[in-house]
PDB file of C-alpha atoms in Angstrom:
ATOM      1  CA  UNK A 999     300.698 167.026 104.571  1.00  0.00           C
ATOM      2  CA  UNK A1000     300.843 164.926 107.724  1.00  0.00           C
ATOM      3  CA  UNK A1001     298.073 162.223 107.509  1.00  0.00           C
ATOM      4  CA  UNK A1002     296.211 161.678 111.006  1.00  0.00           C
ATOM      5  CA  UNK A1003     293.157 160.071 112.522  1.00  0.00           C
ATOM      6  CA  UNK A1004     291.159 161.096 115.237  1.00  0.00           C
ATOM      7  CA  UNK A1005     291.776 158.670 118.001  1.00  0.00           C
ATOM      8  CA  UNK A1006     290.226 157.909 121.521  1.00  0.00           C
ATOM      9  CA  UNK A1007     292.506 159.076 124.467  1.00  0.00           C
ATOM     10  CA  UNK A1008     293.410 155.440 125.481  1.00  0.00           C
ATOM     11  CA  UNK A1009     294.643 152.667 122.914  1.00  0.00           C
ATOM     12  CA  UNK A1010     292.110 150.566 121.058  1.00  0.00           C
ATOM     13  CA  UNK A1011     291.697 148.727 117.870  1.00  0.00           C
ATOM     14  CA  UNK A1012     292.152 151.885 115.832  1.00  0.00           C
ATOM     15  CA  UNK A1013     295.604 152.844 117.554  1.00  0.00           C
ATOM     16  CA  UNK A1014     297.017 149.461 116.145  1.00  0.00           C
ATOM     17  CA  UNK A1015     295.114 149.524 112.854  1.00  0.00           C
ATOM     18  CA  UNK A1016     296.406 153.042 112.162  1.00  0.00           C
ATOM     19  CA  UNK A1017     300.157 152.328 113.265  1.00  0.00           C
ATOM     20  CA  UNK A1018     299.670 149.130 110.505  1.00  0.00           C
ATOM     21  CA  UNK A1019     298.552 151.652 107.976  1.00  0.00           C
ATOM     22  CA  UNK A1020     301.643 154.005 108.785  1.00  0.00           C
ATOM     23  CA  UNK A1021     299.917 156.695 110.389  1.00  0.00           C
ATOM     24  CA  UNK A1022     302.088 158.553 112.889  1.00  0.00           C
ATOM     25  CA  UNK A1023     300.189 161.848 113.682  1.00  0.00           C
ATOM     26  CA  UNK A1024     297.295 162.042 116.113  1.00  0.00           C
ATOM     27  CA  UNK A1025     294.447 164.041 116.405  1.00  0.00           C
ATOM     28  CA  UNK A1026     292.993 163.606 120.132  1.00  0.00           C
ATOM     29  CA  UNK A1027     290.139 164.831 122.214  1.00  0.00           C
ATOM     30  CA  UNK A1028     290.187 165.787 126.025  1.00  0.00           C
ATOM     31  CA  UNK A1029     291.267 163.287 128.187  1.00  0.00           C
ATOM     32  CA  UNK A1030     288.022 162.923 130.389  1.00  0.00           C
ATOM     33  CA  UNK A1031     288.664 159.552 131.950  1.00  0.00           C
ATOM     34  CA  UNK A1032     291.376 160.982 134.309  1.00  0.00           C
ATOM     35  CA  UNK A1033     289.822 161.065 137.943  1.00  0.00           C
ATOM     36  CA  UNK A1034     290.266 164.033 140.393  1.00  0.00           C
ATOM     37  CA  UNK A1035     291.441 166.413 137.431  1.00  0.00           C
ATOM     38  CA  UNK A1036     289.614 168.484 134.964  1.00  0.00           C
ATOM     39  CA  UNK A1037     290.909 167.087 131.397  1.00  0.00           C
ATOM     40  CA  UNK A1038     292.191 170.568 130.311  1.00  0.00           C
ATOM     41  CA  UNK A1039     294.671 170.454 133.137  1.00  0.00           C
ATOM     42  CA  UNK A1040     298.319 170.152 132.451  1.00  0.00           C
ATOM     43  CA  UNK A1041     299.148 166.872 133.621  1.00  0.00           C
ATOM     44  CA  UNK A1042     295.777 164.988 131.938  1.00  0.00           C
ATOM     45  CA  UNK A1043     296.987 166.543 128.896  1.00  0.00           C
ATOM     46  CA  UNK A1044     300.952 165.502 129.300  1.00  0.00           C
ATOM     47  CA  UNK A1045     299.509 161.887 130.459  1.00  0.00           C
ATOM     48  CA  UNK A1046     297.690 161.662 126.918  1.00  0.00           C
ATOM     49  CA  UNK A1047     300.654 162.938 124.977  1.00  0.00           C
ATOM     50  CA  UNK A1048     302.608 160.622 126.455  1.00  0.00           C
ATOM     51  CA  UNK A1049     300.298 157.487 125.683  1.00  0.00           C
ATOM     52  CA  UNK A1050     300.471 158.482 122.001  1.00  0.00           C
ATOM     53  CA  UNK A1051     303.929 159.095 121.720  1.00  0.00           C
ATOM     54  CA  UNK A1052     304.805 155.643 123.403  1.00  0.00           C
ATOM     55  CA  UNK A1053     302.659 154.191 120.890  1.00  0.00           C
ATOM     56  CA  UNK A1054     304.495 155.964 118.168  1.00  0.00           C
ATOM     57  CA  UNK A1055     302.144 158.905 117.489  1.00  0.00           C
ATOM     58  CA  UNK A1056     302.578 162.670 117.507  1.00  0.00           C
ATOM     59  CA  UNK A1057     299.904 164.329 118.914  1.00  0.00           C
ATOM     60  CA  UNK A1058     299.403 167.252 116.351  1.00  0.00           C
ATOM     61  CA  UNK A1059     295.927 168.385 117.297  1.00  0.00           C
ATOM     62  CA  UNK A1060     293.314 168.590 120.262  1.00  0.00           C
ATOM     63  CA  UNK A1061     289.951 168.574 118.465  1.00  0.00           C
ATOM     64  CA  UNK A1062     287.850 169.054 121.581  1.00  0.00           C
ATOM     65  CA  UNK A1063     287.009 171.760 124.097  1.00  0.00           C
ATOM     66  CA  UNK A1064     285.819 172.460 127.677  1.00  0.00           C
ATOM     67  CA  UNK A1065     282.313 173.899 127.655  1.00  0.00           C
ATOM     68  CA  UNK A1066     281.827 176.964 125.306  1.00  0.00           C
ATOM     69  CA  UNK A1067     277.876 177.492 124.715  1.00  0.00           C
ATOM     70  CA  UNK A1068     277.720 180.552 127.164  1.00  0.00           C
ATOM     71  CA  UNK A1069     280.788 182.110 125.257  1.00  0.00           C
ATOM     72  CA  UNK A1070     278.855 181.656 121.998  1.00  0.00           C
ATOM     73  CA  UNK A1071     275.367 182.970 123.404  1.00  0.00           C
ATOM     74  CA  UNK A1072     277.004 185.757 125.582  1.00  0.00           C
ATOM     75  CA  UNK A1073     275.189 184.427 128.788  1.00  0.00           C
ATOM     76  CA  UNK A1074     275.893 184.118 132.357  1.00  0.00           C
ATOM     77  CA  UNK A1075     278.705 181.580 132.507  1.00  0.00           C
ATOM     78  CA  UNK A1076     280.775 183.185 129.912  1.00  0.00           C
ATOM     79  CA  UNK A1077     283.922 184.323 131.987  1.00  0.00           C
ATOM     80  CA  UNK A1078     283.956 181.141 133.532  1.00  0.00           C
ATOM     81  CA  UNK A1079     284.426 179.080 130.166  1.00  0.00           C
ATOM     82  CA  UNK A1080     286.791 181.584 128.787  1.00  0.00           C
ATOM     83  CA  UNK A1081     288.915 180.666 131.648  1.00  0.00           C
ATOM     84  CA  UNK A1082     288.335 176.922 131.097  1.00  0.00           C
ATOM     85  CA  UNK A1083     289.835 177.723 127.347  1.00  0.00           C
ATOM     86  CA  UNK A1084     292.301 179.791 128.777  1.00  0.00           C
ATOM     87  CA  UNK A1085     293.560 177.044 130.958  1.00  0.00           C
ATOM     88  CA  UNK A1086     293.436 174.667 127.947  1.00  0.00           C
ATOM     89  CA  UNK A1087     295.264 176.608 125.578  1.00  0.00           C
ATOM     90  CA  UNK A1088     297.956 177.535 128.170  1.00  0.00           C
ATOM     91  CA  UNK A1089     298.586 173.939 129.052  1.00  0.00           C
ATOM     92  CA  UNK A1090     298.525 172.668 125.511  1.00  0.00           C
ATOM     93  CA  UNK A1091     301.464 175.151 124.981  1.00  0.00           C
ATOM     94  CA  UNK A1092     303.164 173.798 128.182  1.00  0.00           C
ATOM     95  CA  UNK A1093     302.766 170.280 126.689  1.00  0.00           C
ATOM     96  CA  UNK A1094     303.964 170.893 123.388  1.00  0.00           C
ATOM     97  CA  UNK A1095     300.536 170.254 121.479  1.00  0.00           C
ATOM     98  CA  UNK A1096     300.477 172.758 118.888  1.00  0.00           C
ATOM     99  CA  UNK A1097     297.032 173.110 116.985  1.00  0.00           C
ATOM    100  CA  UNK A1098     293.427 173.457 118.994  1.00  0.00           C
ATOM    101  CA  UNK A1099     290.575 172.962 116.503  1.00  0.00           C
ATOM    102  CA  UNK A1100     287.455 174.779 117.591  1.00  0.00           C
ATOM    103  CA  UNK A1101     283.958 175.904 116.562  1.00  0.00           C
ATOM    104  CA  UNK A1102     281.469 178.752 117.190  1.00  0.00           C
ATOM    105  CA  UNK A1103     278.405 176.911 116.558  1.00  0.00           C
ATOM    106  CA  UNK A1104     276.016 177.927 119.324  1.00  0.00           C
ATOM    107  CA  UNK A1105     273.665 175.236 121.074  1.00  0.00           C
ATOM    108  CA  UNK A1106     274.613 172.024 119.101  1.00  0.00           C
ATOM    109  CA  UNK A1107     277.409 171.151 117.022  1.00  0.00           C
ATOM    110  CA  UNK A1108     277.664 169.469 113.809  1.00  0.00           C
ATOM    111  CA  UNK A1109     273.953 168.750 112.915  1.00  0.00           C
ATOM    112  CA  UNK A1110     272.232 165.960 110.825  1.00  0.00           C
ATOM    113  CA  UNK A1111     268.701 164.846 110.405  1.00  0.00           C
ATOM    114  CA  UNK A1112     269.653 161.342 109.386  1.00  0.00           C
ATOM    115  CA  UNK A1113     272.392 159.025 110.254  1.00  0.00           C
ATOM    116  CA  UNK A1114     270.810 156.015 108.101  1.00  0.00           C
ATOM    117  CA  UNK A1115     270.951 157.435 104.814  1.00  0.00           C
ATOM    118  CA  UNK A1116     271.880 154.480 102.295  1.00  0.00           C
ATOM    119  CA  UNK A1117     274.727 155.253  99.893  1.00  0.00           C
ATOM    120  CA  UNK A1118     277.024 153.057  97.526  1.00  0.00           C
ATOM    121  CA  UNK A1119     276.377 149.452  98.169  1.00  0.00           C
ATOM    122  CA  UNK A1120     273.785 149.900 100.992  1.00  0.00           C
ATOM    123  CA  UNK A1121     276.528 151.574 103.178  1.00  0.00           C
ATOM    124  CA  UNK A1122     274.979 154.138 105.889  1.00  0.00           C
ATOM    125  CA  UNK A1123     275.813 157.927 105.747  1.00  0.00           C
ATOM    126  CA  UNK A1124     274.496 160.961 107.560  1.00  0.00           C
ATOM    127  CA  UNK A1125     272.477 163.315 105.784  1.00  0.00           C
ATOM    128  CA  UNK A1126     270.800 166.550 106.449  1.00  0.00           C
ATOM    129  CA  UNK A1127     267.311 167.924 104.942  1.00  0.00           C
ATOM    130  CA  UNK A1128     266.424 171.580 105.743  1.00  0.00           C
ATOM    131  CA  UNK A1129     262.799 170.842 105.179  1.00  0.00           C
ATOM    132  CA  UNK A1130     262.324 168.333 108.202  1.00  0.00           C
ATOM    133  CA  UNK A1131     263.496 171.402 110.461  1.00  0.00           C
ATOM    134  CA  UNK A1132     260.725 174.069 109.130  1.00  0.00           C
ATOM    135  CA  UNK A1133     258.614 173.238 112.147  1.00  0.00           C
ATOM    136  CA  UNK A1134     261.070 172.236 114.696  1.00  0.00           C
ATOM    137  CA  UNK A1135     260.567 174.135 118.020  1.00  0.00           C
ATOM    138  CA  UNK A1136     263.133 176.737 119.162  1.00  0.00           C
ATOM    139  CA  UNK A1137     265.779 175.401 121.468  1.00  0.00           C
ATOM    140  CA  UNK A1138     265.606 176.998 125.106  1.00  0.00           C
ATOM    141  CA  UNK A1139     267.933 179.821 123.680  1.00  0.00           C
ATOM    142  CA  UNK A1140     265.387 181.194 121.928  1.00  0.00           C
ATOM    143  CA  UNK A1141     266.174 183.307 118.599  1.00  0.00           C
ATOM    144  CA  UNK A1142     270.022 183.650 118.422  1.00  0.00           C
ATOM    145  CA  UNK A1143     270.899 186.341 115.767  1.00  0.00           C
ATOM    146  CA  UNK A1144     273.830 186.597 113.379  1.00  0.00           C
ATOM    147  CA  UNK A1145     274.650 190.030 114.953  1.00  0.00           C
ATOM    148  CA  UNK A1146     274.694 188.307 118.688  1.00  0.00           C
ATOM    149  CA  UNK A1147     276.919 185.697 117.516  1.00  0.00           C
ATOM    150  CA  UNK A1148     279.455 187.851 115.680  1.00  0.00           C
ATOM    151  CA  UNK A1149     279.833 190.300 118.730  1.00  0.00           C
ATOM    152  CA  UNK A1150     280.487 187.405 120.877  1.00  0.00           C
ATOM    153  CA  UNK A1151     282.944 185.978 118.791  1.00  0.00           C
ATOM    154  CA  UNK A1152     284.866 189.049 118.534  1.00  0.00           C
ATOM    155  CA  UNK A1153     284.758 189.371 122.242  1.00  0.00           C
ATOM    156  CA  UNK A1154     285.715 185.699 122.631  1.00  0.00           C
ATOM    157  CA  UNK A1155     288.881 186.022 120.278  1.00  0.00           C
ATOM    158  CA  UNK A1156     290.092 189.278 121.969  1.00  0.00           C
ATOM    159  CA  UNK A1157     290.227 187.117 124.991  1.00  0.00           C
ATOM    160  CA  UNK A1158     291.922 184.064 124.026  1.00  0.00           C
ATOM    161  CA  UNK A1159     294.148 185.049 120.790  1.00  0.00           C
ATOM    162  CA  UNK A1160     296.560 186.734 123.076  1.00  0.00           C
ATOM    163  CA  UNK A1161     296.586 183.532 125.303  1.00  0.00           C
ATOM    164  CA  UNK A1162     297.268 181.350 121.911  1.00  0.00           C
ATOM    165  CA  UNK A1163     299.848 183.881 120.968  1.00  0.00           C
ATOM    166  CA  UNK A1164     301.718 183.531 124.385  1.00  0.00           C
ATOM    167  CA  UNK A1165     301.443 179.634 124.560  1.00  0.00           C
ATOM    168  CA  UNK A1166     302.383 178.981 120.905  1.00  0.00           C
ATOM    169  CA  UNK A1167     299.069 177.000 120.009  1.00  0.00           C
ATOM    170  CA  UNK A1168     297.352 177.824 116.812  1.00  0.00           C
ATOM    171  CA  UNK A1169     293.538 178.420 116.819  1.00  0.00           C
ATOM    172  CA  UNK A1170     292.007 176.461 113.930  1.00  0.00           C
ATOM    173  CA  UNK A1171     288.240 177.587 113.348  1.00  0.00           C
ATOM    174  CA  UNK A1172     285.895 175.099 111.891  1.00  0.00           C
ATOM    175  CA  UNK A1173     283.055 176.179 109.839  1.00  0.00           C
ATOM    176  CA  UNK A1174     279.429 175.796 110.769  1.00  0.00           C
ATOM    177  CA  UNK A1175     278.115 172.302 109.687  1.00  0.00           C
ATOM    178  CA  UNK A1176     275.441 172.639 108.296  1.00  0.00           C
ATOM    179  CA  UNK A1177     276.282 175.711 106.484  1.00  0.00           C
ATOM    180  CA  UNK A1178     272.831 176.828 106.641  1.00  0.00           C
ATOM    181  CA  UNK A1179     271.192 179.566 108.999  1.00  0.00           C
ATOM    182  CA  UNK A1180     269.021 179.431 111.328  1.00  0.00           C
ATOM    183  CA  UNK A1181     268.530 176.206 112.451  1.00  0.00           C
ATOM    184  CA  UNK A1182     265.889 175.891 115.230  1.00  0.00           C
ATOM    185  CA  UNK A1183     266.018 179.746 115.569  1.00  0.00           C
ATOM    186  CA  UNK A1184     269.985 179.564 116.059  1.00  0.00           C
ATOM    187  CA  UNK A1185     272.010 181.359 113.461  1.00  0.00           C
ATOM    188  CA  UNK A1186     274.958 180.157 111.811  1.00  0.00           C
ATOM    189  CA  UNK A1187     277.588 182.723 111.069  1.00  0.00           C
ATOM    190  CA  UNK A1188     280.364 180.686 109.461  1.00  0.00           C
ATOM    191  CA  UNK A1189     279.086 179.089 106.373  1.00  0.00           C
ATOM    192  CA  UNK A1190     281.404 179.794 103.817  1.00  0.00           C
ATOM    193  CA  UNK A1191     285.158 180.863 103.162  1.00  0.00           C
ATOM    194  CA  UNK A1192     284.293 184.813 103.191  1.00  0.00           C
ATOM    195  CA  UNK A1193     282.878 184.279 106.522  1.00  0.00           C
ATOM    196  CA  UNK A1194     285.653 182.584 107.622  1.00  0.00           C
ATOM    197  CA  UNK A1195     287.986 184.941 106.446  1.00  0.00           C
ATOM    198  CA  UNK A1196     285.917 187.801 108.308  1.00  0.00           C
ATOM    199  CA  UNK A1197     286.335 185.770 111.588  1.00  0.00           C
ATOM    200  CA  UNK A1198     289.992 185.436 111.588  1.00  0.00           C
ATOM    201  CA  UNK A1199     290.176 189.127 110.317  1.00  0.00           C
ATOM    202  CA  UNK A1200     288.723 190.094 113.554  1.00  0.00           C
ATOM    203  CA  UNK A1201     291.354 189.807 115.644  1.00  0.00           C
ATOM    204  CA  UNK A1202     294.405 189.402 113.446  1.00  0.00           C
ATOM    205  CA  UNK A1203     297.551 187.042 114.377  1.00  0.00           C
ATOM    206  CA  UNK A1204     299.561 184.424 112.804  1.00  0.00           C
ATOM    207  CA  UNK A1205     297.936 182.266 115.613  1.00  0.00           C
ATOM    208  CA  UNK A1206     294.496 182.504 114.469  1.00  0.00           C
ATOM    209  CA  UNK A1207     293.387 180.399 111.379  1.00  0.00           C
ATOM    210  CA  UNK A1208     291.073 177.875 110.107  1.00  0.00           C
ATOM    211  CA  UNK A1209     290.305 174.253 109.879  1.00  0.00           C
ATOM    212  CA  UNK A1210     289.779 173.790 106.331  1.00  0.00           C
ATOM    213  CA  UNK A1211     286.422 171.196 106.530  1.00  0.00           C
ATOM    214  CA  UNK A1212     286.125 170.490 102.818  1.00  0.00           C
ATOM    215  CA  UNK A1213     282.945 168.693 103.378  1.00  0.00           C
ATOM    216  CA  UNK A1214     281.262 171.787 105.053  1.00  0.00           C
ATOM    217  CA  UNK A1215     282.655 174.484 102.438  1.00  0.00           C
ATOM    218  CA  UNK A1216     281.849 171.797  99.601  1.00  0.00           C
ATOM    219  CA  UNK A1217     278.416 171.533 101.091  1.00  0.00           C
ATOM    220  CA  UNK A1218     278.087 175.468 100.766  1.00  0.00           C
ATOM    221  CA  UNK A1219     278.872 175.238  97.193  1.00  0.00           C
ATOM    222  CA  UNK A1220     282.598 176.202  97.402  1.00  0.00           C
ATOM    223  CA  UNK A1221     285.550 175.557  94.946  1.00  0.00           C
ATOM    224  CA  UNK A1222     287.945 173.369  97.264  1.00  0.00           C
ATOM    225  CA  UNK A1223     290.753 173.964  95.651  1.00  0.00           C
ATOM    226  CA  UNK A1224     290.442 177.779  95.172  1.00  0.00           C
ATOM    227  CA  UNK A1225     289.742 177.857  98.885  1.00  0.00           C
ATOM    228  CA  UNK A1226     292.653 175.998  99.618  1.00  0.00           C
ATOM    229  CA  UNK A1227     294.902 178.409  97.554  1.00  0.00           C
ATOM    230  CA  UNK A1228     293.229 181.381  99.248  1.00  0.00           C
ATOM    231  CA  UNK A1229     293.853 180.343 102.870  1.00  0.00           C
ATOM    232  CA  UNK A1230     297.354 178.823 102.076  1.00  0.00           C
ATOM    233  CA  UNK A1231     298.931 182.101 100.660  1.00  0.00           C
ATOM    234  CA  UNK A1232     297.997 183.680 103.989  1.00  0.00           C
ATOM    235  CA  UNK A1233     299.355 180.808 106.096  1.00  0.00           C
ATOM    236  CA  UNK A1234     295.958 180.096 107.744  1.00  0.00           C
ATOM    237  CA  UNK A1235     295.304 176.462 107.283  1.00  0.00           C
ATOM    238  CA  UNK A1236     296.080 174.828 110.487  1.00  0.00           C
ATOM    239  CA  UNK A1237     294.155 171.687 109.960  1.00  0.00           C
ATOM    240  CA  UNK A1238     292.312 169.840 107.173  1.00  0.00           C
ATOM    241  CA  UNK A1239     289.386 167.746 107.442  1.00  0.00           C
ATOM    242  CA  UNK A1240     289.726 165.810 104.229  1.00  0.00           C
ATOM    243  CA  UNK A1241     286.163 164.522 103.355  1.00  0.00           C
ATOM    244  CA  UNK A1242     283.327 165.231 100.751  1.00  0.00           C
ATOM    245  CA  UNK A1243     279.678 165.617  99.897  1.00  0.00           C
ATOM    246  CA  UNK A1244     276.833 165.531  97.559  1.00  0.00           C
ATOM    247  CA  UNK A1245     274.057 168.098  97.824  1.00  0.00           C
ATOM    248  CA  UNK A1246     273.376 171.542  98.846  1.00  0.00           C
ATOM    249  CA  UNK A1247     273.109 173.338 102.024  1.00  0.00           C
ATOM    250  CA  UNK A1248     269.423 172.653 101.981  1.00  0.00           C
ATOM    251  CA  UNK A1249     269.586 168.945 101.396  1.00  0.00           C
ATOM    252  CA  UNK A1250     272.966 167.014 101.245  1.00  0.00           C
ATOM    253  CA  UNK A1251     274.520 163.668 102.041  1.00  0.00           C
ATOM    254  CA  UNK A1252     277.983 162.474 102.972  1.00  0.00           C
ATOM    255  CA  UNK A1253     279.825 160.340 100.801  1.00  0.00           C
ATOM    256  CA  UNK A1254     282.813 157.839 100.335  1.00  0.00           C
ATOM    257  CA  UNK A1255     286.099 159.811  99.494  1.00  0.00           C
ATOM    258  CA  UNK A1256     285.848 158.959  95.968  1.00  0.00           C
ATOM    259  CA  UNK A1257     282.057 159.391  95.297  1.00  0.00           C
ATOM    260  CA  UNK A1258     281.207 163.152  96.302  1.00  0.00           C
ATOM    261  CA  UNK A1259     281.214 166.111  94.188  1.00  0.00           C
ATOM    262  CA  UNK A1260     284.515 167.318  94.637  1.00  0.00           C
ATOM    263  CA  UNK A1261     287.384 166.336  92.713  1.00  0.00           C
ATOM    264  CA  UNK A1262     289.660 165.096  95.349  1.00  0.00           C
ATOM    265  CA  UNK A1263     292.914 164.924  93.357  1.00  0.00           C
ATOM    266  CA  UNK A1264     292.837 168.545  92.392  1.00  0.00           C
ATOM    267  CA  UNK A1265     292.061 169.210  96.127  1.00  0.00           C
ATOM    268  CA  UNK A1266     295.216 167.321  96.932  1.00  0.00           C
ATOM    269  CA  UNK A1267     297.350 168.907  94.133  1.00  0.00           C
ATOM    270  CA  UNK A1268     296.417 172.087  95.524  1.00  0.00           C
ATOM    271  CA  UNK A1269     297.691 171.271  98.844  1.00  0.00           C
ATOM    272  CA  UNK A1270     300.906 169.804  97.430  1.00  0.00           C
ATOM    273  CA  UNK A1271     301.295 172.841  95.245  1.00  0.00           C
ATOM    274  CA  UNK A1272     300.969 175.376  98.094  1.00  0.00           C
ATOM    275  CA  UNK A1273     303.255 173.535 100.330  1.00  0.00           C
ATOM    276  CA  UNK A1274     300.846 172.855 102.770  1.00  0.00           C
ATOM    277  CA  UNK A1275     302.632 170.460 105.782  1.00  0.00           C
ATOM    278  CA  UNK A1276     299.927 170.556 108.188  1.00  0.00           C
ATOM    279  CA  UNK A1277     297.828 167.450 109.838  1.00  0.00           C
ATOM    280  CA  UNK A1278     294.815 166.430 107.711  1.00  0.00           C
ATOM    281  CA  UNK A1279     292.624 163.435 108.709  1.00  0.00           C
ATOM    282  CA  UNK A1280     289.631 161.548 106.983  1.00  0.00           C
ATOM    283  CA  UNK A1281     286.266 162.697 108.728  1.00  0.00           C
ATOM    284  CA  UNK A1282     282.387 161.523 108.493  1.00  0.00           C
ATOM    285  CA  UNK A1283     283.024 158.236 106.819  1.00  0.00           C
ATOM    286  CA  UNK A1284     280.404 155.632 105.558  1.00  0.00           C
ATOM    287  CA  UNK A1285     279.109 152.691 108.136  1.00  0.00           C
ATOM    288  CA  UNK A1286     279.959 149.522 106.166  1.00  0.00           C
ATOM    289  CA  UNK A1287     278.651 146.247 105.946  1.00  0.00           C
ATOM    290  CA  UNK A1288     278.999 144.226 109.336  1.00  0.00           C
ATOM    291  CA  UNK A1289     279.264 147.696 111.559  1.00  0.00           C
ATOM    292  CA  UNK A1290     276.453 148.406 113.882  1.00  0.00           C
ATOM    293  CA  UNK A1291     276.408 152.153 113.168  1.00  0.00           C
ATOM    294  CA  UNK A1292     276.740 152.986 116.918  1.00  0.00           C
ATOM    295  CA  UNK A1293     279.049 155.545 116.113  1.00  0.00           C
ATOM    296  CA  UNK A1294     277.867 157.211 112.891  1.00  0.00           C
ATOM    297  CA  UNK A1295     280.602 158.876 110.758  1.00  0.00           C
ATOM    298  CA  UNK A1296     283.427 157.245 112.730  1.00  0.00           C
ATOM    299  CA  UNK A1297     282.900 153.304 112.617  1.00  0.00           C
ATOM    300  CA  UNK A1298     286.392 151.605 111.547  1.00  0.00           C
ATOM    301  CA  UNK A1299     286.075 150.305 107.872  1.00  0.00           C
ATOM    302  CA  UNK A1300     284.991 153.775 106.412  1.00  0.00           C
ATOM    303  CA  UNK A1301     287.971 155.111 108.103  1.00  0.00           C
ATOM    304  CA  UNK A1302     290.382 152.275 106.630  1.00  0.00           C
ATOM    305  CA  UNK A1303     289.145 152.902 103.056  1.00  0.00           C
ATOM    306  CA  UNK A1304     289.306 156.790 103.616  1.00  0.00           C
ATOM    307  CA  UNK A1305     292.976 156.504 104.658  1.00  0.00           C
ATOM    308  CA  UNK A1306     294.052 154.064 101.889  1.00  0.00           C
ATOM    309  CA  UNK A1307     292.162 156.416  99.332  1.00  0.00           C
ATOM    310  CA  UNK A1308     293.696 159.556 100.764  1.00  0.00           C
ATOM    311  CA  UNK A1309     297.597 158.072 100.716  1.00  0.00           C
ATOM    312  CA  UNK A1310     296.807 157.110  97.210  1.00  0.00           C
ATOM    313  CA  UNK A1311     296.083 161.111  96.235  1.00  0.00           C
ATOM    314  CA  UNK A1312     299.043 161.905  98.161  1.00  0.00           C
ATOM    315  CA  UNK A1313     300.924 159.933  96.307  1.00  0.00           C
ATOM    316  CA  UNK A1314     299.783 161.175  92.813  1.00  0.00           C
ATOM    317  CA  UNK A1315     300.002 164.672  94.088  1.00  0.00           C
ATOM    318  CA  UNK A1316     303.493 164.347  95.295  1.00  0.00           C
ATOM    319  CA  UNK A1317     304.483 162.969  91.541  1.00  0.00           C
ATOM    320  CA  UNK A1318     302.798 166.066  90.102  1.00  0.00           C
ATOM    321  CA  UNK A1319     304.378 168.451  92.570  1.00  0.00           C
ATOM    322  CA  UNK A1320     307.765 166.699  92.135  1.00  0.00           C
ATOM    323  CA  UNK A1321     308.110 166.426  95.989  1.00  0.00           C
ATOM    324  CA  UNK A1322     308.109 163.275  98.336  1.00  0.00           C
ATOM    325  CA  UNK A1323     304.824 162.983 100.141  1.00  0.00           C
ATOM    326  CA  UNK A1324     304.644 162.343 103.830  1.00  0.00           C
ATOM    327  CA  UNK A1325     302.202 159.502 103.863  1.00  0.00           C
ATOM    328  CA  UNK A1326     302.223 158.915 107.506  1.00  0.00           C
TER     329      UNK A1326
END
């Protein structure tokens, strides 16, 4: 396993702290700050990749994308957005960036009803309570059915999977978060491992796989070690979000890595037993004392805690599997 972190596209304090923790793999956004160029063009991607490499990081994943909501809804503008994605994937291949994490959540990305829920010691986490959404109005998209989304996802994959194959870029599909449907009239179709499997089977390819987000699938009630083994035997785990939760799709909260409902050591053992060698990062960490929660889920101290905990699990799992961990 390649322990990574999600970074800004320009050096900041986390870049330095990550190097001090021994991390050498990066997950990056799109470089929106380059004036006069779209961030999915070749040169902004190369410039960002070189910044990471000059700092000692390997840029392993892009976890961002151009606008894709028309693609998901099948509305006017879809072809233009597919063009953006085609350009991004082609340029990632040319720049040597091997994995794109993407999702098919229409209208809104990961969604929470609170970012100030108190957890252990008063730390702040995000949470979701579906009862608070029962009277929420529809979005401007109105009712978006599951059938619409499945049709649009198949159309999309038929267009971009061949592009990914030519570029040599792996498409890592993230499950829907929260894994419940609908929210404000918008259906969610990738709520569990069976639906993720159905999605990647729409257009079979060695370059079409998943982001195994443990938190989302744990929320759905999945057995995380079993899910790891299921997708690993197909070679379909391209990227991992190593995090945990407490609760159900109707009501859950995020947790410290050692305080949720998943046996995280058994999860890590499963990655080592199946020989997973791809990138993994902590995700959605608590905001700790002294932090202002201006970036819920992504403040610094919780990330440091998460990295340390994961490195410990990697060491323990490597002993069980009788292999040396790549802890950076």
